Amino acid sequence: MSTTITVIIVNYNTGALLQQVVSQVLTDDSVSEIIIVDNNSQDESMSLLPENKKIQIYYRTENHGFAASCNFAANKTKAEYLLFLNPDCIPTQDSIKQLVQELQQQAKAAIIGCLVKNPDGSEQRATRRRLPTLMRAIKTYSRIEKLAKVCTCFAGVNLNFAPMPTKTQQVQAISGAFIIMRANIFHKIGGFDEKYPLHFEDLDLFKRTQDAGYKLLFNPNISVVHHQGTSSLSNPDVKNLKKQGLLRYFKKHESRTTYKIIRAFMRIL
């Protein structure tokens, strides 16, 4: 019996890029199904999609957010593996198939990701990350982590300053633009936390996955291209949502004292 893979895409005004993403996914014969949840887009993105029996579309009358829409789609499929794919993230040839095959070989691994590139070919900032701690968050949001190339003592959440590994390694966090996960474990840990407004729901998922005893893997030899920001809100809105997400993460996973410190710090930014 062949492995079943469902690609889940949450769309909101992504434009013509959505068509490119879906068309590329359809070239990977390992993909069983593509579920697209449209959060009441007002552009032409959905009308440009190709017709294909593998594509299932769900239109929602309002924007329910990324986490809730991913959970909604995950509950519509019985596939063994789920790929949560941003609507502006284009996989390379057979990247999905290769990564799922690698994940299958690692019994204690629940999630695998890969190198996420900018359109110019450079590594995207959030490709290699660690889970947030108080000091890591302060270094990242104060932008001190930009000095990490000079001294690793300045390193925050992002690890793009470090040399790229040559083979797959265990990590704490990957890019949220391209997440392949075993479906049974996704459901076991309760899926995405829908109380996150937009950001940090991925880091929360990674944290709970590891707390449940499973590993995350990062393969540096397979890449995708992420046109970051195509489907996002205006910069002030995004900045505010990131702050809300960070505060929820710390309130949920850290001590009350740590939460109060990070809340005070974020107020001065």
XYZ file of C-alpha atoms in Angstrom:
269
model
C 0.000 0.000 0.000
C 1.431 3.384 -1.012
C 2.088 6.199 1.434
C -0.596 8.892 1.514
C 0.386 12.552 1.649
C -1.980 15.510 1.885
C -0.715 19.023 1.220
C -2.606 21.671 3.200
C -2.561 25.265 1.961
C -4.305 28.155 3.700
C -4.890 30.995 1.263
C -5.663 34.642 1.804
C -5.146 37.017 -1.119
C -1.952 35.351 -2.359
C -2.520 36.288 -5.992
C -1.002 34.408 -8.920
C 1.647 32.784 -6.717
C -0.906 30.304 -5.398
C -1.321 28.886 -8.890
C 2.458 28.438 -9.214
C 2.641 26.674 -5.855
C -0.225 24.288 -6.612
C 1.024 23.533 -10.123
C 4.448 22.639 -8.748
C 2.981 20.421 -6.021
C 0.985 18.544 -8.659
C 4.230 17.506 -10.383
C 5.122 15.389 -7.328
C 3.398 12.040 -7.888
C 3.719 11.127 -4.205
C 1.093 13.721 -3.260
C -2.326 12.117 -2.787
C -4.374 15.247 -2.225
C -4.162 19.017 -1.971
C -6.578 20.709 0.410
C -6.893 24.465 -0.024
C -8.733 26.481 2.607
C -9.548 29.971 1.386
C -10.116 32.494 4.163
C -12.458 34.792 2.231
C -9.894 36.132 -0.244
C -10.890 39.195 -2.233
C -8.385 38.749 -5.072
C -8.184 36.448 -8.101
C -5.999 33.776 -6.474
C -8.633 31.023 -6.329
C -9.972 31.598 -9.837
C -6.510 30.992 -11.317
C -6.143 27.479 -9.906
C -5.833 24.544 -12.325
C -8.560 21.920 -12.398
C -7.366 18.623 -10.961
C -9.094 15.771 -9.138
C -6.441 15.885 -6.405
C -7.488 19.393 -5.371
C -10.135 19.852 -2.676
C -11.231 23.429 -1.973
C -13.020 24.792 1.086
C -14.252 28.382 1.024
C -14.759 30.086 4.367
C -16.914 33.165 4.767
C -14.433 34.901 7.063
C -10.739 34.738 7.890
C -10.429 32.132 10.643
C -6.641 32.394 10.754
C -3.844 30.012 9.863
C -3.981 27.642 12.846
C -7.744 27.063 12.775
C -7.745 26.598 9.009
C -4.905 24.056 9.174
C -6.767 22.078 11.825
C -9.948 22.248 9.752
C -8.133 20.819 6.726
C -6.275 18.165 8.734
C -9.622 16.857 9.965
C -10.792 16.446 6.361
C -8.134 13.886 5.413
C -7.014 10.421 6.495
C -3.544 10.731 4.975
C -0.539 9.395 6.875
C 1.529 12.536 6.305
C 0.579 16.204 6.233
C 2.490 19.014 4.559
C 1.520 22.438 5.859
C 2.620 24.627 2.975
C 2.449 28.401 2.800
C 0.589 29.624 -0.301
C 3.693 31.531 -1.424
C 6.193 28.694 -0.866
C 7.224 26.763 -3.992
C 8.669 23.243 -3.526
C 11.435 21.965 -5.776
C 11.061 18.834 -7.897
C 10.253 15.746 -5.778
C 11.180 17.559 -2.546
C 7.988 16.374 -0.835
C 8.530 12.756 -1.816
C 12.172 12.737 -0.699
C 11.472 14.334 2.669
C 8.572 12.007 3.468
C 10.755 9.014 2.592
C 13.409 10.286 4.982
C 10.871 10.880 7.737
C 9.572 7.328 7.294
C 13.029 5.987 8.115
C 13.183 7.839 11.456
C 10.700 6.199 13.816
C 11.070 8.790 16.597
C 10.895 11.780 14.254
C 7.513 13.461 13.801
C 8.431 16.489 11.696
C 10.868 17.254 8.908
C 11.728 20.498 7.161
C 14.298 21.707 4.692
C 16.293 24.707 3.532
C 13.934 27.594 2.820
C 15.346 30.118 0.369
C 14.442 33.645 -0.600
C 13.659 34.236 -4.288
C 17.267 35.441 -4.759
C 18.600 32.079 -3.557
C 19.786 33.213 -0.126
C 18.803 31.395 3.055
C 15.654 32.758 4.642
C 16.163 34.057 8.164
C 13.781 31.678 9.958
C 14.944 28.501 8.215
C 17.072 27.329 11.139
C 15.783 28.241 14.571
C 15.713 27.334 18.231
C 12.737 27.420 20.550
C 12.353 30.780 22.294
C 13.719 31.342 25.780
C 13.766 34.668 27.597
C 17.316 35.567 26.577
C 16.945 34.261 23.033
C 13.785 36.311 22.524
C 15.405 39.462 23.899
C 18.415 39.024 21.601
C 16.204 38.432 18.577
C 13.718 41.258 19.112
C 16.367 43.785 20.143
C 18.239 42.712 16.979
C 21.368 41.974 18.974
C 21.408 38.573 17.288
C 22.742 40.282 14.157
C 26.109 40.260 15.946
C 26.058 36.463 16.280
C 28.484 36.127 13.364
C 31.012 37.991 15.504
C 30.273 36.043 18.702
C 27.796 33.213 19.202
C 27.016 34.690 22.624
C 24.705 37.088 20.774
C 22.698 34.279 19.146
C 18.949 34.475 19.576
C 16.206 32.302 18.118
C 17.527 32.298 14.542
C 20.598 30.274 13.594
C 21.224 31.462 10.045
C 24.576 32.916 11.158
C 25.992 29.408 11.686
C 27.620 27.280 8.951
C 25.090 25.229 7.009
C 25.211 21.546 8.017
C 26.019 19.042 5.283
C 23.486 16.395 6.269
C 20.148 15.988 8.027
C 20.264 16.847 11.714
C 17.925 17.024 14.680
C 16.794 20.571 15.489
C 14.435 22.402 17.831
C 12.569 24.361 15.161
C 12.245 24.710 11.394
C 10.560 27.217 9.103
C 6.799 27.400 9.449
C 6.467 27.856 5.681
C 7.056 24.153 4.960
C 6.242 21.580 7.665
C 5.891 17.863 6.958
C 4.416 15.959 9.907
C 3.093 12.514 10.701
C -0.681 12.929 10.821
C -1.213 10.600 13.777
C 1.170 12.622 15.937
C -0.343 15.924 14.781
C -3.737 14.735 15.997
C -2.266 13.124 19.121
C -0.858 16.420 20.397
C -3.995 18.359 19.461
C -2.921 20.048 16.226
C -2.204 23.762 16.098
C -3.227 25.958 19.021
C -5.938 28.142 17.487
C -5.526 30.871 20.101
C -2.401 32.169 18.364
C -3.434 35.131 16.168
C -0.991 34.452 13.315
C 2.606 33.891 14.415
C 4.205 31.447 16.890
C 1.636 28.687 16.318
C 4.409 26.787 14.521
C 6.912 27.147 17.370
C 4.207 26.091 19.803
C 3.581 22.978 17.681
C 7.310 22.170 17.646
C 7.530 22.633 21.416
C 4.600 20.313 22.130
C 5.882 17.728 19.653
C 9.223 17.552 21.449
C 7.572 17.573 24.867
C 5.687 14.463 23.698
C 9.016 12.732 23.013
C 9.360 13.165 19.241
C 12.139 14.664 17.130
C 12.273 17.384 14.478
C 14.617 16.980 11.512
C 16.186 19.515 9.155
C 17.500 18.472 5.735
C 19.852 21.140 4.287
C 20.193 19.421 0.917
C 16.573 19.882 -0.175
C 15.195 23.372 -0.668
C 12.025 25.344 -1.361
C 11.538 28.991 -2.319
C 9.421 31.184 -0.058
C 8.140 34.522 -1.346
C 7.735 35.767 2.206
C 5.097 38.387 2.860
C 2.939 37.822 -0.216
C 0.020 36.609 1.880
C 0.615 38.740 4.971
C -0.962 41.879 6.370
C 0.600 45.326 6.492
C 3.855 45.578 8.442
C 2.412 47.296 11.565
C -0.290 44.625 11.800
C 2.236 41.809 11.397
C 4.501 43.318 14.042
C 1.602 43.521 16.493
C 0.488 39.940 15.793
C 4.033 38.673 16.309
C 4.116 40.363 19.699
C 0.787 38.787 20.644
C 2.036 35.380 19.528
C 5.278 35.704 21.471
C 3.433 36.692 24.639
C 1.026 33.766 24.327
C 3.954 31.373 23.837
C 5.684 32.583 27.009
C 2.479 32.657 29.036
C 1.781 29.070 27.991
C 5.240 27.529 28.249
C 7.277 29.627 30.703
C 6.972 30.721 34.323
C 4.818 33.642 35.390
C 7.923 35.679 36.228
C 9.473 35.040 32.815
C 6.210 36.003 31.147
C 6.089 39.306 33.037
C 9.672 40.116 32.056
C 9.127 39.454 28.348
C 5.844 41.388 28.434
C 7.609 44.409 29.923
C 10.406 44.100 27.371
C 8.014 43.950 24.415
C 6.209 47.092 25.621
C 9.327 49.211 25.129
C 9.932 48.061 21.550
